[in-house]
Amino acid sequence: MDVPDYGTVLDALLAIREGVDETLTLRCSCRSHICGSCVMKINHRSALACKTKLQAAQERAGSGHPIVVQPAGNMPVIKDLVVDLEGLWSKVRAVDPYLQPTGPVPEREYIVSNEAMLNVREATACILCGACMSECTVLEVDDRFLGPAPLAKAWRFTEDPRDGADRARLEALSQPGGVWDCTHCFQCVEVCPKDVRPMDRILELRRRAMAEGFTDNNGSRHSQAFVDSIGSTGWLDETRVAMRSTAGLRELRGWVGVGWRSFVRGKVPLRHRPIPGAMHVRAIFQRAAANDPPRQVRRREQ
Amino acid sequence: MKTAFYPGCVAKGGAPELYRSVRLVSEPLGITPVELMDAACTGAGVLTERNPLLADAINARTFAMAERSGLPIMTICSTCTGTMLECNLRLQDPAYRGRVNELLAPEGLEYRGTTEIRHLLWILVEEIGLERLGALVRRPLQGLRVAPFYGCYIVRPSNRVSADHPDRDHYLEAVIACLGATAVEYEGARKCCGFPITTMNRTNALRMTGKHVAEAKDQGADVMVTPCPLCHLELDGQQSEASGVLGRPLGLPVLHLPQLLGLALGFSAEQLGLRSHLVHVGDLVGK
Ligand code: FES
């Protein structure tokens, strides 16, 4: 095939379609990593074919080894490299991806500060290519999870100063399938071709949801128990954190088996002694909290 | 080499066998672990999620203690490692570090930004070297098929973890081979074990655990090995529950990295605490 070294994986696939197998089916449009159509797995990692240089792909595959190209993951394959993206679209729709301003409508346009928009700029760079959905370790086992791109989209609206639906959004996102289902595995951060860092947005949504008082969920309970444990003894009291993270006795029952077997094998420490400098850790907790007011307080000051 | 040893909460709590194994293998490996007795929990990402400044301060406190002794920090947990690396990166900004140092000042500590963080796995490959490690092996693990399980934080994000060492996501395979065993290839080796959501969405966590263990077994693994005690809590501790969710028997023993090392270095199953795992560990060296 006649594809120069500086060509992309997409160039090679198109050359295959032209010269070898005209039935090869794939999506592409812009060929310059703008439209997001050409996402696929290249050497077992989700990427845009038009952004992946052939040479780099070959290096990653190892010399003498073929470059492996597969359809994106976590989505039904329609044909060859074309997958059904409906799951992504419906989840983006589910987060109400449009501004919901409150207050009187200004006579002309809404005026926002530069800084406020700079904050959301990175997240608005999302081209909805689906690389993050393809690589998400939660979607692999549970289709109900909203997923990285839709949650990054939701974050973008909660951060937009023109939007007035923050509380409703954060409440909805605190439900099962929302922010607390993310495993913090960095896969979406790793593969995003636009540096949107969806996982970081999800973690920030958690922080904000908790600050807004949406704490009646295991995620918030776990977070609070964890922070309390370090803040009081300097380190983690696993047993206490696990117990405090569950919703109640009924749920706790599901843990009795593991708990007992761990106990028998000497894996449940009977005492949790504070570290020697626990008082210093406590003091840092107090000072840091005073230095770093919760987010919504800062926003109101703006 | 002398290191400021940071065992982490799990090795000091629910996985005493890990702590014991590290202590055992350190001597033949030529590592002198000087334990940071007064270090706090890294926050395992949870603290960062709640309040980055607080997490950075708590970790800077640990870094300052290591810096004072002039030693690099040795960790034995993927999550501790990743969390520390993240905080340490932010702490390279002098202005920000100054702000964090104000929080440490009352204790008489100051962090100058020079502490290095190295997981035992990295020390094995980058400091000790595979050649020397190979020469230390007393009991080659011939015929043992080992499935590596990394833990997210020790491989991602790659620009933070492995910018200067692009092969870090293949170190486990290299060490396994060096000990005379065979590394098993399977899909889940670098994925999430499920532990972070074990209290939020237990079913999903168990599905992940079950999937990885089943895949490893299907590829013929006799045992799994991990450099992360949190992954171990999930892969070993929750394996029988995962087997229930998956609807198939599993029963794949999961070892901490220092335990696998210890076996090859000639220590016994008792010394290494192999009997304290929830999944029964049979005779591995007789393979
Ligand atoms: S073709 Fe548009 S992003 Fe690749």
Coordinates of C-alpha atoms and ligand atoms in Angstrom, one line a residue:
Chain A
M1 CA 0.0 0.0 0.0
D2 CA 1.1 3.5 -0.7
V3 CA 0.9 5.2 2.6
P4 CA 3.8 7.4 3.7
D5 CA 5.3 6.9 7.2
Y6 CA 3.9 10.2 8.3
G7 CA 0.4 9.1 7.4
T8 CA -2.2 8.1 9.9
V9 CA -4.0 4.9 10.8
L10 CA -7.0 6.4 9.1
D11 CA -5.0 7.0 5.9
A12 CA -4.0 3.4 5.9
L13 CA -7.6 2.2 6.5
L14 CA -8.8 4.3 3.6
A15 CA -6.0 3.0 1.4
I16 CA -7.2 -0.5 2.3
R17 CA -10.7 0.4 1.4
E18 CA -9.6 1.9 -2.0
G19 CA -7.2 -0.8 -3.0
V20 CA -7.8 -4.0 -1.1
D21 CA -11.3 -4.5 0.3
E22 CA -13.9 -2.0 -0.8
T23 CA -16.4 -3.4 1.8
L24 CA -14.4 -2.2 4.7
T25 CA -16.7 0.0 6.7
L26 CA -15.6 2.8 9.0
R27 CA -16.7 6.3 9.9
C28 CA -14.6 9.4 9.2
S29 CA -15.2 12.9 8.1
C30 CA -12.8 15.7 9.0
R31 CA -9.6 13.7 9.1
S32 CA -8.2 16.3 11.4
H33 CA -9.4 15.2 14.8
I34 CA -12.3 17.7 14.9
C35 CA -15.4 15.7 14.1
G36 CA -14.8 12.7 16.4
S37 CA -16.1 10.1 13.9
C38 CA -13.1 7.9 13.6
V39 CA -12.8 6.5 17.1
M40 CA -11.7 2.9 17.3
K41 CA -9.3 0.7 19.2
I42 CA -5.8 0.8 17.9
N43 CA -3.5 -1.7 19.5
H44 CA -6.2 -2.3 22.2
R45 CA -6.5 1.3 23.1
S46 CA -9.3 3.7 22.1
A47 CA -8.1 6.5 19.9
L48 CA -8.9 8.7 16.9
A49 CA -7.6 7.0 13.8
C50 CA -6.9 10.3 12.1
K51 CA -4.9 11.5 15.1
T52 CA -2.8 8.3 15.4
K53 CA 0.3 8.3 13.3
L54 CA 1.1 5.0 11.6
Q55 CA 4.7 5.2 12.8
A56 CA 3.6 5.6 16.4
A57 CA 1.1 2.8 16.1
Q58 CA 3.7 0.6 14.7
E59 CA 6.1 1.4 17.5
R60 CA 3.5 0.6 20.0
A61 CA 2.7 -2.7 18.4
G62 CA 6.3 -3.6 18.3
S63 CA 8.3 -4.0 15.1
G64 CA 7.3 -7.1 13.1
H65 CA 3.9 -7.1 14.8
P66 CA 0.8 -6.0 13.0
I67 CA -1.1 -2.9 14.1
V68 CA -4.3 -4.2 15.6
V69 CA -7.4 -2.3 14.7
Q70 CA -10.8 -3.1 16.4
P71 CA -14.1 -1.3 16.7
A72 CA -14.6 0.8 19.8
G73 CA -15.6 -1.0 23.0
N74 CA -18.7 -1.0 25.2
M75 CA -20.9 -0.3 22.2
P76 CA -22.7 -2.7 19.8
V77 CA -20.8 -3.2 16.5
I78 CA -22.9 -2.4 13.4
K79 CA -20.3 -3.4 10.9
D80 CA -16.5 -3.6 10.9
L81 CA -15.3 -0.5 12.6
V82 CA -18.7 1.2 12.9
V83 CA -20.4 1.0 16.3
D84 CA -23.8 2.1 17.5
L85 CA -23.4 5.4 19.4
E86 CA -27.0 5.7 20.6
G87 CA -25.9 4.8 24.1
L88 CA -23.7 7.9 24.2
W89 CA -26.3 10.2 22.7
S90 CA -29.0 9.1 25.0
K91 CA -26.8 9.6 28.0
V92 CA -25.7 13.0 26.9
R93 CA -29.4 13.9 26.5
A94 CA -30.1 12.5 29.9
V95 CA -27.9 15.2 31.6
D96 CA -29.9 18.1 30.0
P97 CA -27.0 19.4 28.0
Y98 CA -28.3 22.9 27.6
L99 CA -28.3 26.1 29.6
Q100 CA -31.2 26.6 32.1
P101 CA -30.8 30.2 33.1
T102 CA -32.8 31.7 36.0
G103 CA -33.7 35.3 36.6
P104 CA -34.8 37.9 34.1
V105 CA -33.7 37.4 30.6
P106 CA -31.2 40.2 29.7
E107 CA -32.1 42.6 27.0
R108 CA -29.2 41.5 24.9
E109 CA -26.7 38.6 25.4
Y110 CA -25.7 37.1 28.8
I111 CA -22.5 38.7 29.9
V112 CA -19.9 36.3 31.6
S113 CA -16.4 37.0 32.8
N114 CA -13.5 35.6 30.9
E115 CA -12.3 33.6 33.9
A116 CA -15.6 31.9 34.3
M117 CA -15.5 30.7 30.7
L118 CA -11.8 29.8 30.8
N119 CA -12.7 27.4 33.6
V120 CA -15.1 25.4 31.4
R121 CA -13.1 25.8 28.2
E122 CA -11.2 22.5 28.5
A123 CA -14.5 20.6 29.0
T124 CA -16.2 22.2 26.1
A125 CA -13.4 20.9 23.9
C126 CA -15.1 17.5 24.0
I127 CA -16.0 16.3 20.5
L128 CA -18.2 13.4 21.7
C129 CA -16.0 10.9 19.9
G130 CA -16.8 8.2 22.5
A131 CA -13.1 7.2 23.2
C132 CA -13.8 7.5 27.0
M133 CA -17.0 5.5 26.7
S134 CA -15.2 2.8 24.8
E135 CA -12.5 2.5 27.5
C136 CA -14.6 3.0 30.6
T137 CA -14.2 0.1 33.1
V138 CA -17.6 0.6 34.6
L139 CA -19.5 0.6 31.3
E140 CA -17.8 -2.7 30.7
V141 CA -19.9 -4.2 33.4
D142 CA -22.9 -1.9 33.8
D143 CA -24.6 -0.1 30.9
R144 CA -26.6 2.0 33.3
F145 CA -23.6 4.2 34.3
L146 CA -23.9 7.6 32.6
G147 CA -20.2 7.4 31.6
P148 CA -17.3 9.9 31.3
A149 CA -18.4 12.1 28.4
P150 CA -21.9 12.8 29.5
L151 CA -20.7 13.5 33.1
A152 CA -18.1 15.9 31.8
K153 CA -20.8 17.6 29.8
A154 CA -23.0 17.8 33.0
W155 CA -20.0 19.4 34.8
R156 CA -19.6 22.0 32.1
F157 CA -23.2 23.2 32.8
T158 CA -22.9 23.2 36.5
E159 CA -19.8 25.4 36.1
D160 CA -21.4 27.8 33.7
P161 CA -22.3 31.0 35.5
R162 CA -25.3 31.5 33.2
D163 CA -26.9 28.2 34.3
G164 CA -29.2 28.2 37.3
A165 CA -30.1 24.5 37.6
D166 CA -27.0 23.5 39.6
R167 CA -28.9 22.0 42.5
A168 CA -31.3 20.0 40.3
R169 CA -28.4 18.7 38.2
L170 CA -26.2 17.7 41.2
E171 CA -29.2 16.0 42.8
A172 CA -29.8 14.0 39.7
L173 CA -26.1 13.1 39.3
S174 CA -26.0 11.8 42.9
Q175 CA -28.4 9.0 42.0
P176 CA -27.3 5.4 41.1
G177 CA -25.6 5.4 37.7
G178 CA -24.2 8.9 38.4
V179 CA -21.0 10.3 39.8
W180 CA -20.6 7.8 42.6
D181 CA -20.4 4.9 40.2
C182 CA -17.0 6.0 38.7
T183 CA -14.1 3.8 39.8
H184 CA -11.5 6.5 39.5
C185 CA -9.5 4.3 37.1
F186 CA -8.1 7.1 34.9
Q187 CA -8.9 5.3 31.6
C188 CA -11.0 8.2 30.3
V189 CA -8.2 10.7 31.2
E190 CA -5.7 8.5 29.5
V191 CA -7.5 8.1 26.1
C192 CA -9.3 11.4 25.7
P193 CA -7.9 13.0 22.5
K194 CA -8.9 16.5 23.7
D195 CA -7.6 16.5 27.3
V196 CA -11.1 16.9 28.7
R197 CA -10.1 14.9 31.8
P198 CA -13.6 13.5 32.4
M199 CA -12.7 11.7 35.6
D200 CA -11.5 14.9 37.2
R201 CA -14.8 16.5 36.4
I202 CA -16.7 13.6 37.9
L203 CA -14.6 14.0 41.2
E204 CA -15.4 17.6 41.2
L205 CA -19.1 16.9 40.8
R206 CA -18.9 14.6 43.8
R207 CA -17.4 17.4 45.9
R208 CA -20.0 19.9 44.8
A209 CA -22.9 17.5 45.3
M210 CA -21.7 16.8 48.8
A211 CA -21.2 20.5 49.5
E212 CA -24.8 21.1 48.3
G213 CA -26.0 18.5 50.8
F214 CA -26.7 15.6 48.6
T215 CA -25.1 13.2 51.0
D216 CA -27.7 10.4 51.5
N217 CA -25.7 7.9 49.4
N218 CA -22.9 5.4 50.1
G219 CA -20.4 7.4 48.1
S220 CA -20.8 10.4 50.4
R221 CA -20.9 8.3 53.5
H222 CA -17.7 6.6 52.4
S223 CA -16.0 9.9 51.6
Q224 CA -17.0 11.4 54.9
A225 CA -15.9 8.3 57.0
F226 CA -12.6 8.2 55.1
V227 CA -11.8 11.9 55.7
D228 CA -13.0 11.6 59.4
S229 CA -10.7 8.6 59.9
I230 CA -7.6 10.4 58.7
G231 CA -8.6 13.6 60.4
S232 CA -8.9 12.0 63.8
T233 CA -6.2 9.3 63.9
G234 CA -4.0 10.2 60.9
W235 CA -4.7 6.9 59.1
L236 CA -7.4 4.7 57.9
D237 CA -9.5 2.5 60.1
E238 CA -10.7 0.2 57.3
T239 CA -13.3 -1.6 59.4
R240 CA -14.9 1.6 60.6
V241 CA -14.9 3.2 57.2
A242 CA -16.4 0.1 55.6
M243 CA -19.2 0.0 58.3
R244 CA -19.9 3.7 58.1
S245 CA -20.1 3.6 54.3
T246 CA -23.1 1.3 54.1
A247 CA -26.7 2.4 54.2
G248 CA -27.8 0.3 57.1
L249 CA -28.1 -3.0 58.8
R250 CA -29.7 -4.7 55.8
E251 CA -26.8 -3.8 53.6
L252 CA -24.3 -4.6 56.3
R253 CA -25.5 -8.2 56.3
G254 CA -24.0 -8.7 52.9
W255 CA -20.6 -8.1 54.4
V256 CA -20.8 -10.5 57.3
G257 CA -19.3 -13.4 55.3
V258 CA -16.2 -11.4 54.2
G259 CA -15.9 -9.8 57.6
W260 CA -15.9 -13.1 59.4
R261 CA -13.5 -14.9 57.1
S262 CA -11.1 -11.9 57.3
F263 CA -11.4 -11.9 61.1
V264 CA -10.6 -15.6 61.4
R265 CA -7.4 -15.0 59.3
G266 CA -6.3 -12.1 61.5
K267 CA -7.1 -9.5 58.9
V268 CA -9.4 -7.4 61.1
P269 CA -7.3 -5.3 63.4
L270 CA -8.9 -5.2 66.9
R271 CA -7.4 -1.9 67.8
H272 CA -6.8 1.2 65.7
R273 CA -4.1 3.3 67.4
P274 CA -3.6 6.9 66.2
I275 CA -0.3 7.7 64.6
P276 CA 2.1 9.6 67.0
G277 CA 1.5 12.9 65.2
A278 CA -2.2 12.6 64.9
M279 CA -2.6 15.9 66.7
H280 CA -0.6 17.6 64.0
V281 CA -2.7 16.0 61.3
R282 CA -5.8 17.2 63.0
A283 CA -4.4 20.7 63.1
I284 CA -3.6 20.6 59.4
F285 CA -7.2 19.5 58.8
Q286 CA -8.5 22.5 60.7
R287 CA -6.2 25.0 59.0
A288 CA -6.7 23.6 55.5
A289 CA -10.4 23.7 55.9
A290 CA -10.2 27.3 57.0
N291 CA -8.0 28.2 54.1
D292 CA -10.1 26.4 51.5
P293 CA -13.7 27.4 51.8
P294 CA -16.2 25.1 50.1
R295 CA -16.7 25.8 46.5
Q296 CA -20.2 27.2 46.6
V297 CA -19.2 29.8 49.1
R298 CA -16.5 31.0 46.7
R299 CA -19.0 31.1 43.8
R300 CA -21.4 33.3 45.7
E301 CA -18.7 35.8 46.2
Q302 CA -18.0 36.1 42.5
Chain B
M1 CA 19.9 1.1 49.4
K2 CA 18.4 3.0 52.2
T3 CA 14.8 4.1 51.8
A4 CA 12.2 6.0 53.8
F5 CA 9.6 3.1 54.0
Y6 CA 6.0 4.1 53.7
P7 CA 3.9 0.9 54.3
G8 CA 0.5 2.5 53.9
C9 CA -2.6 1.8 56.0
V10 CA -3.5 -1.6 54.6
A11 CA -0.1 -3.2 55.3
K12 CA -0.4 -1.9 58.9
G13 CA -4.0 -2.9 59.2
G14 CA -5.9 -5.5 57.2
A15 CA -2.9 -7.1 55.4
P16 CA -0.2 -7.7 58.0
E17 CA 1.2 -10.5 55.8
L18 CA 2.2 -7.8 53.3
Y19 CA 4.1 -5.9 55.9
R20 CA 5.9 -9.0 57.1
S21 CA 6.8 -10.1 53.6
V22 CA 8.4 -6.7 52.7
R23 CA 10.4 -6.8 55.9
L24 CA 11.6 -10.3 55.0
V25 CA 12.6 -9.8 51.4
S26 CA 14.2 -6.4 52.0
E27 CA 17.4 -7.9 53.4
P28 CA 18.3 -10.2 50.6
L29 CA 17.4 -7.5 48.1
G30 CA 19.8 -5.1 49.8
I31 CA 17.0 -2.6 50.8
T32 CA 17.2 -0.9 54.2
P33 CA 13.6 0.2 54.9
V34 CA 13.6 3.0 57.5
E35 CA 10.0 3.2 58.3
L36 CA 8.2 6.6 58.4
M37 CA 6.5 5.8 61.7
D38 CA 4.6 9.1 61.9
A39 CA 3.4 9.4 58.4
A40 CA -0.3 9.8 57.7
C41 CA -2.5 8.1 55.2
T42 CA -2.1 9.6 51.6
G43 CA -5.9 10.0 51.4
A44 CA -5.9 7.4 48.5
G45 CA -7.5 10.0 46.1
V46 CA -10.5 10.4 48.4
L47 CA -9.0 13.2 50.3
T48 CA -7.8 14.9 47.1
E49 CA -11.3 14.6 45.8
R50 CA -12.7 16.4 48.8
N51 CA -10.0 19.0 49.3
P52 CA -6.8 19.0 47.2
L53 CA -5.0 21.5 49.5
L54 CA -5.6 19.3 52.5
A55 CA -4.4 16.2 50.7
D56 CA -1.3 18.0 49.4
A57 CA -0.5 19.2 52.9
I58 CA -0.9 15.8 54.5
N59 CA 1.3 14.3 51.9
A60 CA 3.8 17.2 52.0
R61 CA 4.1 16.4 55.7
T62 CA 5.3 12.9 54.8
F63 CA 7.6 14.1 52.0
A64 CA 9.2 16.6 54.4
M65 CA 9.9 13.9 56.9
A66 CA 11.6 11.8 54.2
E67 CA 13.4 14.8 52.9
R68 CA 14.8 15.5 56.3
S69 CA 16.4 12.1 56.3
G70 CA 17.6 12.5 52.7
L71 CA 16.0 9.3 51.6
P72 CA 13.6 8.4 48.7
I73 CA 10.2 7.1 49.8
M74 CA 9.6 3.4 49.1
T75 CA 5.9 2.5 48.8
I76 CA 4.3 -0.9 48.5
C77 CA 0.9 0.1 47.2
S78 CA -0.1 1.3 43.8
T79 CA -2.7 3.7 45.2
C80 CA -0.3 5.3 47.7
T81 CA 2.2 5.7 44.9
G82 CA -0.2 7.4 42.5
T83 CA -1.7 9.6 45.1
M84 CA 1.7 10.7 46.3
L85 CA 3.0 11.4 42.8
E86 CA 0.0 13.5 42.1
C87 CA 0.4 15.6 45.2
N88 CA 4.2 15.8 44.7
L89 CA 3.7 17.2 41.2
R90 CA 1.4 20.0 42.4
L91 CA 4.0 20.7 45.2
Q92 CA 6.7 21.4 42.6
D93 CA 5.1 24.9 42.1
P94 CA 7.1 27.0 44.6
A95 CA 4.3 29.5 45.3
Y96 CA 1.8 26.8 46.0
R97 CA 4.3 24.8 48.1
G98 CA 4.8 27.9 50.2
R99 CA 1.1 28.0 50.9
V100 CA 1.2 24.3 51.9
N101 CA 4.3 24.8 54.0
E102 CA 2.4 27.4 56.1
L103 CA 0.1 24.6 57.1
L104 CA 3.1 22.5 58.1
A105 CA 5.0 25.2 59.9
P106 CA 3.5 24.8 63.4
E107 CA 4.9 21.2 63.5
G108 CA 8.3 22.6 62.5
L109 CA 8.2 20.9 59.1
E110 CA 9.0 22.4 55.7
Y111 CA 9.0 20.6 52.3
R112 CA 11.5 21.8 49.7
G113 CA 10.1 19.6 46.9
T114 CA 12.9 17.1 46.5
T115 CA 11.5 13.8 47.8
E116 CA 11.3 11.0 45.3
I117 CA 8.6 8.4 45.4
R118 CA 9.3 4.9 44.3
H119 CA 7.2 1.8 44.4
L120 CA 9.0 -1.4 45.4
L121 CA 8.2 -2.7 41.8
W122 CA 10.1 0.2 40.3
I123 CA 13.0 -0.2 42.7
L124 CA 13.3 -3.8 41.7
V125 CA 13.6 -3.0 38.0
E126 CA 15.2 0.4 38.0
E127 CA 17.6 0.3 41.1
I128 CA 18.3 -3.3 41.8
G129 CA 18.0 -4.4 38.2
L130 CA 16.6 -7.6 36.8
E131 CA 20.0 -9.2 36.4
R132 CA 20.9 -8.8 40.0
L133 CA 17.4 -9.9 41.0
G134 CA 17.7 -13.0 38.9
A135 CA 21.0 -13.9 40.6
L136 CA 19.3 -13.7 44.0
V137 CA 16.7 -16.3 43.2
R138 CA 17.2 -19.4 45.3
R139 CA 14.1 -21.2 44.2
P140 CA 13.1 -20.5 40.6
L141 CA 9.3 -20.5 40.2
Q142 CA 9.6 -22.9 37.2
G143 CA 6.3 -23.8 35.7
L144 CA 4.3 -21.4 37.8
R145 CA 1.9 -19.4 35.6
V146 CA 1.4 -15.9 37.2
A147 CA -1.2 -13.4 36.1
P148 CA 0.0 -9.8 36.8
F149 CA -2.5 -7.3 38.2
Y150 CA -1.1 -3.7 38.4
G151 CA -3.7 -1.5 40.0
C152 CA -4.8 1.7 38.2
Y153 CA -2.6 4.2 40.0
I154 CA 0.7 2.6 39.1
V155 CA 0.0 2.7 35.4
R156 CA -2.2 5.8 34.8
P157 CA -2.1 8.6 34.0
S158 CA 0.9 7.5 31.9
N159 CA 2.2 11.0 31.5
R160 CA 2.5 11.2 35.3
V161 CA 3.6 7.7 36.1
S162 CA 5.8 6.7 33.3
A163 CA 6.9 9.7 31.4
D164 CA 10.6 8.9 32.0
H165 CA 10.1 5.1 32.1
P166 CA 7.7 4.1 29.3
D167 CA 8.0 0.4 30.2
R168 CA 6.6 0.7 33.7
D169 CA 3.4 -0.9 32.6
H170 CA 5.3 -4.1 31.8
Y171 CA 7.5 -4.4 34.9
L172 CA 5.4 -7.1 36.6
E173 CA 5.8 -9.4 33.6
A174 CA 9.5 -8.7 33.6
V175 CA 9.8 -9.5 37.3
I176 CA 7.7 -12.6 37.0
A177 CA 9.9 -13.9 34.2
C178 CA 13.0 -13.0 36.2
L179 CA 11.8 -15.2 39.1
G180 CA 11.6 -18.1 36.7
A181 CA 7.8 -18.1 36.4
T182 CA 5.7 -17.5 33.3
A183 CA 3.6 -14.3 33.0
V184 CA 0.0 -14.9 31.8
E185 CA -1.4 -12.5 29.3
Y186 CA -5.1 -11.6 29.8
E187 CA -7.2 -8.5 29.2
G188 CA -7.7 -7.2 32.7
A189 CA -4.1 -6.9 33.9
R190 CA -4.2 -3.0 33.9
K191 CA -7.9 -2.4 34.5
C192 CA -9.7 -1.5 37.7
C193 CA -10.2 -4.2 40.3
G194 CA -13.5 -2.7 41.5
F195 CA -12.3 -1.8 45.0
P196 CA -12.9 1.9 44.8
I197 CA -16.7 1.4 44.4
T198 CA -17.0 -1.7 46.6
T199 CA -19.2 0.2 49.1
M200 CA -21.0 2.4 46.5
N201 CA -21.9 -0.3 44.0
R202 CA -20.9 -3.6 45.2
T203 CA -22.4 -5.6 42.3
N204 CA -20.3 -3.7 39.8
A205 CA -17.2 -4.1 41.8
L206 CA -17.8 -7.8 42.1
R207 CA -18.5 -8.0 38.3
M208 CA -15.1 -6.4 37.7
T209 CA -13.3 -8.7 40.1
G210 CA -14.9 -11.8 38.8
K211 CA -14.2 -10.8 35.2
H212 CA -10.5 -10.3 35.7
V213 CA -10.1 -13.4 37.8
A214 CA -12.0 -15.6 35.4
E215 CA -10.1 -14.3 32.4
A216 CA -6.8 -15.0 34.2
K217 CA -7.9 -18.5 35.0
D218 CA -9.1 -19.1 31.5
Q219 CA -5.6 -18.2 30.3
G220 CA -4.2 -20.8 32.6
A221 CA -3.0 -18.8 35.6
D222 CA -2.1 -20.7 38.8
V223 CA -1.9 -17.5 40.8
M224 CA -2.3 -13.7 40.5
V225 CA 0.2 -11.2 41.8
T226 CA -0.4 -7.5 42.6
P227 CA 1.7 -4.6 43.9
C228 CA -1.4 -3.0 45.4
P229 CA -3.0 -4.2 48.7
L230 CA -6.2 -2.4 47.8
C231 CA -6.6 -4.6 44.7
H232 CA -5.7 -7.5 46.9
L233 CA -8.5 -6.7 49.3
E234 CA -10.8 -6.9 46.4
L235 CA -9.4 -9.7 44.3
D236 CA -8.7 -12.0 47.2
G237 CA -11.1 -10.8 49.9
Q238 CA -14.1 -10.6 47.6
Q239 CA -13.4 -13.4 45.2
S240 CA -15.9 -15.8 46.6
E241 CA -18.6 -13.2 46.4
A242 CA -17.5 -12.4 42.9
S243 CA -17.8 -16.0 42.0
G244 CA -21.4 -15.9 43.2
V245 CA -22.2 -12.9 41.0
L246 CA -20.5 -14.4 38.0
G247 CA -22.1 -17.8 38.6
R248 CA -18.9 -19.8 38.2
P249 CA -16.3 -21.1 40.6
L250 CA -13.1 -19.1 40.7
G251 CA -10.6 -20.0 43.4
L252 CA -7.5 -18.2 42.1
P253 CA -5.0 -17.4 44.8
V254 CA -3.8 -13.8 44.9
L255 CA -0.3 -12.9 46.2
H256 CA 1.2 -9.6 47.2
L257 CA 4.3 -8.8 45.1
P258 CA 6.7 -9.2 48.0
Q259 CA 5.2 -12.7 48.7
L260 CA 5.9 -13.9 45.2
L261 CA 9.4 -12.4 45.5
G262 CA 9.8 -14.1 48.9
L263 CA 8.9 -17.5 47.5
A264 CA 11.6 -17.2 44.8
L265 CA 14.1 -15.9 47.4
G266 CA 13.6 -19.0 49.4
F267 CA 11.2 -18.0 52.2
S268 CA 8.5 -20.4 53.3
A269 CA 4.8 -20.1 52.8
E270 CA 4.4 -19.7 56.6
Q271 CA 7.0 -17.0 56.8
L272 CA 5.3 -15.1 54.0
G273 CA 1.8 -15.4 55.5
L274 CA 0.4 -17.2 52.5
R275 CA -2.2 -19.0 54.7
S276 CA -3.8 -15.7 55.7
H277 CA -5.4 -15.1 52.4
L278 CA -9.1 -15.7 51.9
V279 CA -8.6 -17.7 48.8
H280 CA -6.7 -20.8 49.7
V281 CA -3.1 -20.8 48.5
G282 CA -2.0 -24.4 47.7
D283 CA 1.6 -25.5 47.1
L284 CA 3.0 -23.0 44.6
V285 CA 6.6 -23.9 44.6
G286 CA 6.0 -27.6 44.1
K287 CA 4.7 -26.8 40.6
Ligands
FES1 S1 -12.2 11.9 11.0 FE1 -12.9 13.5 12.3 S2 -12.0 13.1 14.1 FE2 -11.1 11.6 12.9

